[in-house]
Short mmCIF file of C-alpha atoms in Angstrom, two decimals:
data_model
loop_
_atom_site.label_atom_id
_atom_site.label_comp_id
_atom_site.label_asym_id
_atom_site.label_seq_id
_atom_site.Cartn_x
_atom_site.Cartn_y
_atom_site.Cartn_z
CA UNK A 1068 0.00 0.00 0.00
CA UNK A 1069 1.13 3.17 -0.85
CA UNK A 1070 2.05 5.37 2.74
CA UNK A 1071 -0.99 6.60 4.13
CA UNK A 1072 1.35 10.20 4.88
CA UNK A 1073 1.98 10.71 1.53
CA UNK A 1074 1.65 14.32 0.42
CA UNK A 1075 1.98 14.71 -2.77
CA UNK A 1076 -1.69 14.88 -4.51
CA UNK A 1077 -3.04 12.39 -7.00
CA UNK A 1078 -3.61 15.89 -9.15
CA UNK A 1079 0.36 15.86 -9.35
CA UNK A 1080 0.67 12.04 -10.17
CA UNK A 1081 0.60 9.78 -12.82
CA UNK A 1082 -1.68 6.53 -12.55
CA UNK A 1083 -0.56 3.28 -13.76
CA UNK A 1084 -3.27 0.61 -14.48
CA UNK A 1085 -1.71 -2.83 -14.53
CA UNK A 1086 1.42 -4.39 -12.13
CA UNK A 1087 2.47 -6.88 -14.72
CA UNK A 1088 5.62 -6.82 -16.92
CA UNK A 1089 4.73 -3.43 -18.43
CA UNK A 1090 3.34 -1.89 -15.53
CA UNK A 1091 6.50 -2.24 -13.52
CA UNK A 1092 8.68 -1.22 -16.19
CA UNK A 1093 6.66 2.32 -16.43
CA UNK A 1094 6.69 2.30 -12.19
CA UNK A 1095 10.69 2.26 -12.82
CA UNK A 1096 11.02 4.92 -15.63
CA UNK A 1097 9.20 7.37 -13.60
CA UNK A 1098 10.81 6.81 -10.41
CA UNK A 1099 14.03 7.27 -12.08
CA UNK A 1100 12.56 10.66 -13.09
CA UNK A 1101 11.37 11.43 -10.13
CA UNK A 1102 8.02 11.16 -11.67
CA UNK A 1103 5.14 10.68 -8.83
CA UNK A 1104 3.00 8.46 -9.67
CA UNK A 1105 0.29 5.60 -8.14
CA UNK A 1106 0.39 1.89 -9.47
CA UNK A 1107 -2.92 -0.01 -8.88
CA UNK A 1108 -3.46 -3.96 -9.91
CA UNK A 1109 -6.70 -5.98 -9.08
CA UNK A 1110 -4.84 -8.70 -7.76
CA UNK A 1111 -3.01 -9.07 -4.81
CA UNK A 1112 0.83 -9.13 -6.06
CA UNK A 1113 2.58 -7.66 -8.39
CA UNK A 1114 3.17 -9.84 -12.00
CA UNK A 1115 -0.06 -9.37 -13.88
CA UNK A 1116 -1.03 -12.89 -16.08
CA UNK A 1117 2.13 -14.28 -14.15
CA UNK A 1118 1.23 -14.10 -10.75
CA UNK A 1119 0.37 -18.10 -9.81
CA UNK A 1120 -2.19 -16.77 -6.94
CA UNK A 1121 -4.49 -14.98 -10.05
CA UNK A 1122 -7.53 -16.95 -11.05
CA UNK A 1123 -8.30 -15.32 -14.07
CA UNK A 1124 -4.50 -15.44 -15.70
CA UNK A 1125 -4.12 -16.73 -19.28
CA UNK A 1126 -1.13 -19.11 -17.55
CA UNK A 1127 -1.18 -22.36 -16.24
CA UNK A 1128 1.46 -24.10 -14.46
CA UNK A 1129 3.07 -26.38 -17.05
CA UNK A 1130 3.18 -23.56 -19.90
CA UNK A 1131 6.44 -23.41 -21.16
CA UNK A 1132 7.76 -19.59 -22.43
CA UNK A 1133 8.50 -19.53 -26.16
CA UNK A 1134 10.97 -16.52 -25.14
CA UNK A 1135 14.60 -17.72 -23.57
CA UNK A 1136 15.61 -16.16 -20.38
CA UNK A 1137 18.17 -13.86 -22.37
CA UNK A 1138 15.02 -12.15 -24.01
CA UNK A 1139 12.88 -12.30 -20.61
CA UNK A 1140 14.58 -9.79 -18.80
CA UNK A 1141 15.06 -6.17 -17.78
CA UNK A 1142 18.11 -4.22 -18.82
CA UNK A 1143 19.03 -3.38 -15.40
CA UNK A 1144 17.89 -6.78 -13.34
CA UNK A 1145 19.30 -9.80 -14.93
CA UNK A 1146 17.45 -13.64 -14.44
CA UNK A 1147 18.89 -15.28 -12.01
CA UNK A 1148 21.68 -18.10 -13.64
CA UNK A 1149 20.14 -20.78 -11.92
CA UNK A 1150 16.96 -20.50 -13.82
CA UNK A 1151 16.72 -22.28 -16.82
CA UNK A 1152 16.83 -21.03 -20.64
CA UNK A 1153 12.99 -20.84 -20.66
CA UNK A 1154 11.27 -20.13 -17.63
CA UNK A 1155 8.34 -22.11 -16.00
CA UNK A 1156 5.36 -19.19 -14.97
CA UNK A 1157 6.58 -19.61 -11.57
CA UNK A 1158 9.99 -18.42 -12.21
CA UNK A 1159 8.86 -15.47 -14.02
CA UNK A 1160 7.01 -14.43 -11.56
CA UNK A 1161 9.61 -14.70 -8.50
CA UNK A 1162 11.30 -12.66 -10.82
CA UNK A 1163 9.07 -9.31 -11.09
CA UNK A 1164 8.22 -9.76 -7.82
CA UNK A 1165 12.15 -9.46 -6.93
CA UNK A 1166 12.26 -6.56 -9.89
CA UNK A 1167 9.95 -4.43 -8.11
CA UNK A 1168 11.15 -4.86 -4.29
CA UNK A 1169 14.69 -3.96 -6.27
CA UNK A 1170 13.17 -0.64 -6.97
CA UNK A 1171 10.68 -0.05 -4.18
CA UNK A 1172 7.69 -0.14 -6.17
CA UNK A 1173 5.54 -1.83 -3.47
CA UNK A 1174 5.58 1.83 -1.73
CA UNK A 1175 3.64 2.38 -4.62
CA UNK A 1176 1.33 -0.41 -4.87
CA UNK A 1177 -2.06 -0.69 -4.28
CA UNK A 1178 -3.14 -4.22 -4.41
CA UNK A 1179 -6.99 -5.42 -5.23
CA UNK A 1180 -7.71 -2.17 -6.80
CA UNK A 1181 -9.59 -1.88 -10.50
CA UNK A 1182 -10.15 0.98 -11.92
CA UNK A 1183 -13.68 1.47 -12.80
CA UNK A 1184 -13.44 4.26 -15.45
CA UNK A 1185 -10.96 7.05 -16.40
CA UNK A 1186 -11.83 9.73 -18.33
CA UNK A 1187 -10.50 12.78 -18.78
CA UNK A 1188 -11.75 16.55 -18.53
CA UNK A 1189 -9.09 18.42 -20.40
CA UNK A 1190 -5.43 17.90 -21.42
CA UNK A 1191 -3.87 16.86 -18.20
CA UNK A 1192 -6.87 15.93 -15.75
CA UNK A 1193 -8.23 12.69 -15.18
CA UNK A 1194 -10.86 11.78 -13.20
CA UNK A 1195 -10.65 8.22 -11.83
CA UNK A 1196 -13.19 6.08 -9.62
CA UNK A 1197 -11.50 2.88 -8.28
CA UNK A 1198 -13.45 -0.18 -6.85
CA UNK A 1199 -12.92 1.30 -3.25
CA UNK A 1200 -15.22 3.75 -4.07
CA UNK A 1201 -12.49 6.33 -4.13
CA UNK A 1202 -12.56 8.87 -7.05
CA UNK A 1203 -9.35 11.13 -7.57
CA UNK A 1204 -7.90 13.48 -10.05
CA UNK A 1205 -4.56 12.13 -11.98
CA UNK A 1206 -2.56 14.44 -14.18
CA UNK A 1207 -1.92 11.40 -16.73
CA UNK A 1208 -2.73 7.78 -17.20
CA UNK A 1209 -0.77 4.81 -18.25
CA UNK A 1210 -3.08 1.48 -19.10
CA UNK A 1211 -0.60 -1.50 -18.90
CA UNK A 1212 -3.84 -3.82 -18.71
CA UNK A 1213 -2.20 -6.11 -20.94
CA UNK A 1214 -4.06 -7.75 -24.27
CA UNK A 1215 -5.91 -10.12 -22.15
CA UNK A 1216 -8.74 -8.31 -20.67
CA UNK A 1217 -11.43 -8.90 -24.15
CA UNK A 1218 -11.65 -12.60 -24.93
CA UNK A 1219 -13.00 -12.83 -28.30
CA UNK A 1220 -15.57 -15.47 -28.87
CA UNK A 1221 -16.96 -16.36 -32.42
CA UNK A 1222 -20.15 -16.20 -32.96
CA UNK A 1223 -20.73 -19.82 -33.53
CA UNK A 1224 -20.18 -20.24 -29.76
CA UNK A 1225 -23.00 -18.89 -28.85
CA UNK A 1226 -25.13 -21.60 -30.28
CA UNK A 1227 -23.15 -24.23 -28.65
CA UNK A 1228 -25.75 -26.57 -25.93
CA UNK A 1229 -25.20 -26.24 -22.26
CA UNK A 1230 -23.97 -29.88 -22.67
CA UNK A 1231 -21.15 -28.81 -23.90
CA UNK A 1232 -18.29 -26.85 -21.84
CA UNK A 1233 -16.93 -24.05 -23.65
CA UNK A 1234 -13.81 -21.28 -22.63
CA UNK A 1235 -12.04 -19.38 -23.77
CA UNK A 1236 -7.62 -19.97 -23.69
CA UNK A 1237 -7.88 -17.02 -21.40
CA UNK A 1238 -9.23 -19.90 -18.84
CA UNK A 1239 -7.27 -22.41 -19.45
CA UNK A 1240 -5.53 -23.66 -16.45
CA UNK A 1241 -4.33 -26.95 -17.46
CA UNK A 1242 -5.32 -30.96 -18.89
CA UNK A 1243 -6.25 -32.45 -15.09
CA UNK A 1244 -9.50 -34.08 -14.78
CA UNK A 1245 -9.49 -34.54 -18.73
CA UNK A 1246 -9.27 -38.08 -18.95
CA UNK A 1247 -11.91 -39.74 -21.43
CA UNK A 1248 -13.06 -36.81 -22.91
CA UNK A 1249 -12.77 -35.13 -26.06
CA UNK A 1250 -11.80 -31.48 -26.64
CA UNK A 1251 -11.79 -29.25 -29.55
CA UNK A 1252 -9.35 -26.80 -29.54
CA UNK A 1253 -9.68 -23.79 -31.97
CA UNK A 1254 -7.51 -20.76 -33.32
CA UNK A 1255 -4.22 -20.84 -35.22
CA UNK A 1256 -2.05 -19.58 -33.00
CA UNK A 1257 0.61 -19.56 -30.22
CA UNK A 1258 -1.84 -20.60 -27.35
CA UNK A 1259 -3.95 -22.82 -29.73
CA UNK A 1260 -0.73 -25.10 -30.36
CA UNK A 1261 0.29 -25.04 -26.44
CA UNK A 1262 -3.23 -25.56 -25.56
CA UNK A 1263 -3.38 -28.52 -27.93
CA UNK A 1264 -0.11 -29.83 -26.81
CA UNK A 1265 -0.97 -29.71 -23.38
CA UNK A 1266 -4.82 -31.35 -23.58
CA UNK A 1267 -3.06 -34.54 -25.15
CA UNK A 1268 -0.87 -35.11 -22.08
CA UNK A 1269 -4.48 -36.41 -20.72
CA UNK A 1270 -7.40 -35.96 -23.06
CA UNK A 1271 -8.71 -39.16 -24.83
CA UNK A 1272 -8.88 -37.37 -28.08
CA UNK A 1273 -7.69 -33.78 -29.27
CA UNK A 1274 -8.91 -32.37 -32.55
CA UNK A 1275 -7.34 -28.95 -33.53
CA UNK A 1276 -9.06 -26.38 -35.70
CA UNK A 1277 -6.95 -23.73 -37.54
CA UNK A 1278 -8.37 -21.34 -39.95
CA UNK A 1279 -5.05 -20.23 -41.23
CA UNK A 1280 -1.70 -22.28 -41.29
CA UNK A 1281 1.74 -21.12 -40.03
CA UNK A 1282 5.13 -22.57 -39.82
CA UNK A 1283 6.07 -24.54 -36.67
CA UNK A 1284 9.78 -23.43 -35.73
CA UNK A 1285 11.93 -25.17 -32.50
CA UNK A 1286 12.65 -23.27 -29.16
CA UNK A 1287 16.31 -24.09 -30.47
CA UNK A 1288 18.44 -23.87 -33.19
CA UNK A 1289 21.48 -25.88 -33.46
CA UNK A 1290 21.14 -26.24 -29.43
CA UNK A 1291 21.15 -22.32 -29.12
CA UNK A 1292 17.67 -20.51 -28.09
CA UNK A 1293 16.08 -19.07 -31.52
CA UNK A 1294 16.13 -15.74 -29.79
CA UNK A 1295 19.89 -15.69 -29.10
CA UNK A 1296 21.02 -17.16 -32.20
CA UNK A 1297 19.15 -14.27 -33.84
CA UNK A 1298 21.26 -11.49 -32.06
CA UNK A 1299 24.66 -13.05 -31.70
CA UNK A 1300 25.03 -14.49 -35.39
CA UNK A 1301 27.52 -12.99 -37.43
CA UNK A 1302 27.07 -11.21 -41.14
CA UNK A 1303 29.52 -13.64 -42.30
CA UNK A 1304 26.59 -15.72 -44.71
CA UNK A 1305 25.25 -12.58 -46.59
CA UNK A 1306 21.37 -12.75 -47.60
CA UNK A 1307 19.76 -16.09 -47.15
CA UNK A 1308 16.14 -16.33 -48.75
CA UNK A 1309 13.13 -17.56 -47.66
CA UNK A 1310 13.45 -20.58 -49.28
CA UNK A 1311 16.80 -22.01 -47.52
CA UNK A 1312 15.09 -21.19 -44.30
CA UNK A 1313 12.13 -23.09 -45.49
CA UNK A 1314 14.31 -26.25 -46.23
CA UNK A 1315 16.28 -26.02 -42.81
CA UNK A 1316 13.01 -25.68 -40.73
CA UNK A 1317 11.56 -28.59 -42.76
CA UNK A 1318 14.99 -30.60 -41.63
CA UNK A 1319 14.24 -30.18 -38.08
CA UNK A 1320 10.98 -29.51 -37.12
CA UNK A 1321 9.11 -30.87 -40.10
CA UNK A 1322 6.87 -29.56 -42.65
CA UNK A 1323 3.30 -28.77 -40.84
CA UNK A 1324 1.08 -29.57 -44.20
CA UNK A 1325 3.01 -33.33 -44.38
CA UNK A 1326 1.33 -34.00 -40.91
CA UNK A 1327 -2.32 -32.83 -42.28
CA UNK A 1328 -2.09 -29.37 -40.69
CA UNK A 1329 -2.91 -26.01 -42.99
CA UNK A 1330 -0.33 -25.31 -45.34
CA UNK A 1331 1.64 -22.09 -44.10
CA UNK A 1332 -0.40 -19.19 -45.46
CA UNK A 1333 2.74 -16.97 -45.68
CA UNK A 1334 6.50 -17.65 -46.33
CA UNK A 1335 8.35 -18.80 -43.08
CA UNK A 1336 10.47 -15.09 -42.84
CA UNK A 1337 6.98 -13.23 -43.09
CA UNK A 1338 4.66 -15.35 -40.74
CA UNK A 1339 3.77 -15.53 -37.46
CA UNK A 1340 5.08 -18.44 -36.87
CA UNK A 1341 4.23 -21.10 -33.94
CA UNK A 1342 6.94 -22.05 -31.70
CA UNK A 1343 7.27 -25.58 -30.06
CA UNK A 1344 9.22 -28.58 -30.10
CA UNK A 1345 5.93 -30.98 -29.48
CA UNK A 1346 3.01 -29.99 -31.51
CA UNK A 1347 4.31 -31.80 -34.60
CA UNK A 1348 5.00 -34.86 -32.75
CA UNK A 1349 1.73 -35.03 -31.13
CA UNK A 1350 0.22 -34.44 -34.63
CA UNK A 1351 2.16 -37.76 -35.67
CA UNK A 1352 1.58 -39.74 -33.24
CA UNK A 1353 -2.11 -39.13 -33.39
CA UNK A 1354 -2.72 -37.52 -29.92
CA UNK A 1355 -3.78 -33.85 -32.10
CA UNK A 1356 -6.47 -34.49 -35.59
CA UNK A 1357 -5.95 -31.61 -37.81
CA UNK A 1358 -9.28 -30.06 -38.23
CA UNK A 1359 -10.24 -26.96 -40.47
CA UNK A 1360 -12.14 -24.04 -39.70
CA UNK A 1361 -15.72 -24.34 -37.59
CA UNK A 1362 -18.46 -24.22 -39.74
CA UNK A 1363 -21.61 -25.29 -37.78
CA UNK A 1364 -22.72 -26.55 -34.61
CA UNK A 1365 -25.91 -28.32 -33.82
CA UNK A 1366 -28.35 -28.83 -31.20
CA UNK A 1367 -27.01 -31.78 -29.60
CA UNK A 1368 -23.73 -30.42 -29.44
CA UNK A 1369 -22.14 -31.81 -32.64
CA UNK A 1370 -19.28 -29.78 -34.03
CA UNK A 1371 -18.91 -29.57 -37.73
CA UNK A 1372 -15.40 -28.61 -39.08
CA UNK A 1373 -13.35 -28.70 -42.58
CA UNK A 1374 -10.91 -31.04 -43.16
CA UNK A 1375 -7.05 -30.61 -43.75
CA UNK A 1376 -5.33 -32.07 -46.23
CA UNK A 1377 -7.01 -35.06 -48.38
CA UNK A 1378 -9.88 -35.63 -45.52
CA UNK A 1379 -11.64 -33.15 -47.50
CA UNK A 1380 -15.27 -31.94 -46.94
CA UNK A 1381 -17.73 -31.12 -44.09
CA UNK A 1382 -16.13 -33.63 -41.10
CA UNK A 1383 -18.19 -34.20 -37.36
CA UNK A 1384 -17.09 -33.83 -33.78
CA UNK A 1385 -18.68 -34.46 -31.00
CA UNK A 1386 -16.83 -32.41 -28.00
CA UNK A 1387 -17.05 -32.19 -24.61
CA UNK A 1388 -14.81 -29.10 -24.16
CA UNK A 1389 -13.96 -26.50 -26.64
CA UNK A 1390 -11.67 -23.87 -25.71
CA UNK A 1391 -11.82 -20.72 -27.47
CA UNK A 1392 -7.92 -19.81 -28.43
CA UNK A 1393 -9.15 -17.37 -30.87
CA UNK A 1394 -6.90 -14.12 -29.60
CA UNK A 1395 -8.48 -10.97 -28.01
CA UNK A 1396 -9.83 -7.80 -29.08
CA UNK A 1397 -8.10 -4.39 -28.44
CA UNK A 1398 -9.09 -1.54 -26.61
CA UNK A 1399 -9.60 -1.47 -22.30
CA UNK A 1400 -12.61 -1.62 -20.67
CA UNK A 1401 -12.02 1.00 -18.65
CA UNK A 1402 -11.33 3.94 -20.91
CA UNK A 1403 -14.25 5.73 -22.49
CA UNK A 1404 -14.82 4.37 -26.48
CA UNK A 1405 -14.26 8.24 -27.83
CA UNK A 1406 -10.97 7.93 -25.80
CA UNK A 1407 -9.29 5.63 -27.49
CA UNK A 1408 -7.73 6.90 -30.68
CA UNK A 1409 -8.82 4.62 -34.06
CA UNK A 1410 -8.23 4.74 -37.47
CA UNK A 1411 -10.70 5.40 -40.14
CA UNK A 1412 -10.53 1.35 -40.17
CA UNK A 1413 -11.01 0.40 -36.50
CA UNK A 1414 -8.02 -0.33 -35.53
CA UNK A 1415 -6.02 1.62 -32.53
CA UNK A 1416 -4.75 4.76 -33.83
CA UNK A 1417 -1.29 4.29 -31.18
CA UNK A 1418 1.81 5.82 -32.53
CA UNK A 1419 4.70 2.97 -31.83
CA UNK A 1420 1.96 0.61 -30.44
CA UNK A 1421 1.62 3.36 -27.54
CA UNK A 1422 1.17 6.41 -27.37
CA UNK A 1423 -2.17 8.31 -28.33
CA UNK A 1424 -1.92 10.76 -31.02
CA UNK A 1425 -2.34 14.21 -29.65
CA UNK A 1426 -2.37 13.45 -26.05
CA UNK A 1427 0.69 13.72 -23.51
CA UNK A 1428 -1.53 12.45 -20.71
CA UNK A 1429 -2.48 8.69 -22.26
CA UNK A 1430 -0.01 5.82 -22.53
CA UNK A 1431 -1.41 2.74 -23.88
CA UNK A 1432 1.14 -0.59 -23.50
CA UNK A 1433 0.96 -3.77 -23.89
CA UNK A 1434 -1.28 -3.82 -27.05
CA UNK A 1435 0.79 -5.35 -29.53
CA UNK A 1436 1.64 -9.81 -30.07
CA UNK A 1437 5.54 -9.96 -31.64
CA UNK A 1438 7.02 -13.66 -32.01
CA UNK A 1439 9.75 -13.24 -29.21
CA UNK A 1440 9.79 -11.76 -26.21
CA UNK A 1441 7.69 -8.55 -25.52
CA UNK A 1442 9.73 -7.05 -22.62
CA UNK A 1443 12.23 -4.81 -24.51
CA UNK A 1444 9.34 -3.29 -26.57
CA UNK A 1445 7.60 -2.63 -23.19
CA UNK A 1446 10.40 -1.75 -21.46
CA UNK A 1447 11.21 1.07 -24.80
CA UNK A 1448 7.45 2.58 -24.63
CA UNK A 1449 7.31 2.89 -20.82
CA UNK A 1450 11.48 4.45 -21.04
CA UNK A 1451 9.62 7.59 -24.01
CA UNK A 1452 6.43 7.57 -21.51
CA UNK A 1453 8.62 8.52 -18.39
CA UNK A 1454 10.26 10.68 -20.12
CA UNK A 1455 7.46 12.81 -22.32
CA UNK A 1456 5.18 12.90 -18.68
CA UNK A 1457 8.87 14.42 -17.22
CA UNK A 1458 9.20 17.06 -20.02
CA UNK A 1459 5.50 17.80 -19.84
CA UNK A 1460 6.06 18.79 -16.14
CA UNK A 1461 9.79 20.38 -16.38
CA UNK A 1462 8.99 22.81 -18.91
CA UNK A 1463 13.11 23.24 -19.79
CA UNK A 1464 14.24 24.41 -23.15
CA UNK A 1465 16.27 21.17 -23.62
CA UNK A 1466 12.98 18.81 -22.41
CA UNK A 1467 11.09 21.35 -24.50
CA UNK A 1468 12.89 20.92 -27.41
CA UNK A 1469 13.08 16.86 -27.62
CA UNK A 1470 8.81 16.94 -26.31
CA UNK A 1471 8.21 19.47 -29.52
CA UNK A 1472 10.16 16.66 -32.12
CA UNK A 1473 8.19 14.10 -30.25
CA UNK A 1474 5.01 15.18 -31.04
CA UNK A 1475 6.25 16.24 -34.38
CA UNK A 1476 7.03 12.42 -35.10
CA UNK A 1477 3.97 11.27 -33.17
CA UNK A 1478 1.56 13.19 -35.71
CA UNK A 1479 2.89 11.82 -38.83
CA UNK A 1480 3.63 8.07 -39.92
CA UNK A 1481 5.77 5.83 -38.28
CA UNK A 1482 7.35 5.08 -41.65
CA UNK A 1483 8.80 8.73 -41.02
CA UNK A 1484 10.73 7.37 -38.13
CA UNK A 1485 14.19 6.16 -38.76
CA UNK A 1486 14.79 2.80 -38.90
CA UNK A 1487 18.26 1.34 -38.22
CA UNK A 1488 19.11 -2.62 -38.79
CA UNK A 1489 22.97 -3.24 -38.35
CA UNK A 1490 22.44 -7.09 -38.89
CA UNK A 1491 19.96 -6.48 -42.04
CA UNK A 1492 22.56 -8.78 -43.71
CA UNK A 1493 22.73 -11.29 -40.63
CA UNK A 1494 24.44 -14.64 -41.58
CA UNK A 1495 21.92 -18.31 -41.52
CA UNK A 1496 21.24 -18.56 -37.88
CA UNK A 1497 20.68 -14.64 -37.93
CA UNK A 1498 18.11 -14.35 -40.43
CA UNK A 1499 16.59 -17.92 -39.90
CA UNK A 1500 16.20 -16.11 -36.05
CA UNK A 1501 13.99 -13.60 -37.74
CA UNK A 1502 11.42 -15.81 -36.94
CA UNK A 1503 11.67 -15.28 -33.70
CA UNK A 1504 11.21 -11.50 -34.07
CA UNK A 1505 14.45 -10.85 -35.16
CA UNK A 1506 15.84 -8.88 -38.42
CA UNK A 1507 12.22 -8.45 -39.95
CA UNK A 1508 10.62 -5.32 -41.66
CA UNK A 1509 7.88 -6.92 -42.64
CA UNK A 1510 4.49 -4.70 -42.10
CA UNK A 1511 1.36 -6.58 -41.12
CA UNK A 1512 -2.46 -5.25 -40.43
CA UNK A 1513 -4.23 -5.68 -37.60
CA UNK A 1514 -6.44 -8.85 -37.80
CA UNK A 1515 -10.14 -8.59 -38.00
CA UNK A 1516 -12.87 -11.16 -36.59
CA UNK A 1517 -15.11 -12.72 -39.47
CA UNK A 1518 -18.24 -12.47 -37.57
CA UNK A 1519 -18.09 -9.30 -36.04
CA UNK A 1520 -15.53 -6.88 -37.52
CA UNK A 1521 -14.24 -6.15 -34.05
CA UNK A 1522 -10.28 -5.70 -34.41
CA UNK A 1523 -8.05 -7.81 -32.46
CA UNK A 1524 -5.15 -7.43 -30.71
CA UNK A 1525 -2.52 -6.91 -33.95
CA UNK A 1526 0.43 -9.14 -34.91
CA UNK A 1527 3.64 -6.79 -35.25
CA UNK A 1528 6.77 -7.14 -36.44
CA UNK A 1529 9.34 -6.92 -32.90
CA UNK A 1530 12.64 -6.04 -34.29
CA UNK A 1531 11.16 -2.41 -36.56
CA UNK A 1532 8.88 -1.74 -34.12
CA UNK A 1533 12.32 -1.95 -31.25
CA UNK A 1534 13.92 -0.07 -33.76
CA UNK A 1535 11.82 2.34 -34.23
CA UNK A 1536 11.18 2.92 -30.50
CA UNK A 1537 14.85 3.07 -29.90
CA UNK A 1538 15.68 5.79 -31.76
CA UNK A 1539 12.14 8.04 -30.76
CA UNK A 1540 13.85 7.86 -27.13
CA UNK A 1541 17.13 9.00 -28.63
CA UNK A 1542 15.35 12.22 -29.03
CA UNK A 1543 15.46 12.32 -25.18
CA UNK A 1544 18.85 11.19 -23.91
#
């Protein structure tokens, strides 16, 4: 709890929503600044999805990072060498907890608190009611809710019987007490495949629906983490093109369309690719079924799917769990719609995934999925947020100056911003890493529900977007 003395008014503070990875790395840019501000979570530690206590977490306890510990890490707080190269949830969270005791951000904490609603008045003057019934007056807000807090559900779902257990991956907490039944796991992604890999440690049959197909990559490559091999490999290969990667993938993890998955909608250097070392041997050995896209459900509860591959046609299932891996849909629940800058398309109108176009007082993290790990981009956005909210309140010519080119960049397109990629010409492991997030400028649109034209959470590319971020805070150091 934050001391009950303190003196400094919530007018003169800055309000952080969310105590997860994000949330403490924007606690820990201001503080360096000397930045007051309040940091309020509705559960009762620090670690957002990662804290083990937190019943509605995305995590379960045998989920296995797809990041290595090298890219799962503040700059200033290394993991802890005993730890292994991918963390278990419970590791990662021992590890933000011990991040923010590092830098006293418990004085700061106030634990079981949601914020209703914030909405502003003018430039620089929130108005915020918690659950505690308290309402106060913040001078800026920074949401670091994460991309977890709108489940998207297809509309299909809804016409699913009672007979029939349905969740979403957001509620996932694990294969016990599956035994004997069957489950029907559906979306093309990251938590789809660890889902699926994780029901067939118990389930008595796992079918697996994907829409879209996408190269399966290894956490490794050549016994080095993806991750690393993408930043330490020498130029010493030159270019290597898409379809050399192809063929080395194909050598070691396998080709998903030979195993009656969807063939890879997008060259293996532009997708978003799946990473795991088991999905393609469950697929072989017949613990995952390959199933197409959902296109009907009936009143008794009987699924009906596309096939993959030559089971072609309309194919039946007849579940008794479906879980709902089918990503999340932007925006925060508690921030006013007319808040919450969009394009002419729907999507969110955030300049470097962040920041809201003409505002100094409304940071926005978190709302980007990159293949790799997500901390330096969160780290990058809450380093510019600390230090635009400092310049905002200095007022000096030289925090004046950098604020003015800020919001000069911030108004125009990030193509504008400069861009610099000293490994462009990164030798095999290096641009096979790309993969992982590494070495890409690929641009990709936010995706876009087929039922309902909501816009999910978007798919970006990690290494332009770091890029891109890195040299925006240039313009304040």
């Amino acid at each position: 709890m934050p001391d009950l003395h303190d003196q400094i008014p919530t007018r003169e503070k800055v309000l952080i929503i969310g105590a997860g990875p994000a949330g403490l790395a924007a606690a820990a840019a201001l503080k360096a600044l000397q930045v007051p501000f309040d940091l309020v979570d509705r559960a009762k530690h620090v670690g957002g999805i990662w804290d083990p206590e937190r019943e509605d977490s995305p995590v379960w306890p045998t989920l296995e990072m797809i990041s290595s510990r090298e890219h799962t890490q503040y700059e200033d707080m290394l993991q802890p060498v005993s730890f292994p190269e991918f963390l278990s949830p419970t590791q990662m969270a021992k590890y933000l907890r011990a991040y923010a005791a590092r830098h006293d951000l418990t004085e700061h904490f106030r634990p079981r608190t949601t914020v209703r609603s914030a909405r502003p008045f003018e430039e620089g003057v929130w108005q915020v009611e918690l659950s505690t019934g308290e309402i106060g007056i913040y001078r800026a807000v920074i949401s670091a809710h994460g991309i977890t807090e709108r489940p998207h559900r297809p509309d299909w779902a809804e016409d699913v019987p009672a007979s029939v257990r349905v969740i979403h991956s957001k509620d996932w907490n694990g294969a016990d007490g599956l035994e004997g039944q069957r489950v029907l796991v559906v979306g093309s992604g990251q938590s789809a495949a660890d889902i699926a890999v994780d029901a067939a440690r118990r389930a008595l049959e796992v079918r697996w629906s994907m829409r879209t197909g996408h190269w399966v990559v290894p956490r490794r490559i050549a016994g080095v983490p993806g991750d690393v091999a993408a930043s330490r490999e020498p130029a010493a290969l030159g270019g290597l093109n898409a379809k050399i990667a192809e063929t080395l993938i194909r050598r070691t993890a396998g080709d998903p369309a030979a195993v009656g998955l969807p063939v890879p909608a997008a060259p293996l250097l532009e997708d978003a690719v799946i990473v795991s070392d088991d999905v393609l041997d469950r697929v072989r050995e017949g613990r995952i079924t390959p199933a197409g896209a959902v296109t009907g459900v009936d009143a008794d509860g009987i699924v009906t799917h596309l096939g993959t591959g030559s089971h072609a046609g309309h194919l039946s299932f007849a579940p008794d769990l479906i879980v709902l891996a089918t990503g999340y849909e932007s925006g925060a629940d508690h921030l006013p719609q007319d808040v919450l800058p969009r394009t002419a398309g729907g999507d969110l109108d955030l300049f470097l995934g962040a920041f809201a176009r003409g505002r100094d007082d409304l940071v926005i993290l978190g709302q980007q999925r990159v293949a790799g790990g997500v901390l330096p981009i969160l780290v990058e956005q809450a380093d510019i947020a600390a230090y635009m909210l400092a310049a905002t309140r200095d007022g000096s010519s030289a925090s004046s100056s950098a604020l003015a080119r800020f919001r000069q960049l911030r108004a125009g397109a990030e193509s504008a911003v400069p861009v610099t990629h000293p490994d462009a010409e990164g030798g095999l492991l290096g641009r096979l890493g790309s993969v992982f997030g590494a070495h890409r400028v690929t641009a990709r649109s936010a995706a876009t529900t087929h039922e309902t034209g909501e816009k999910l959470v978007p798919s970006v590319d990690r290494d332009t977007l770091l890029a891109r971020l890195r040299s925006v805070r240039g313009l304040f150091v």
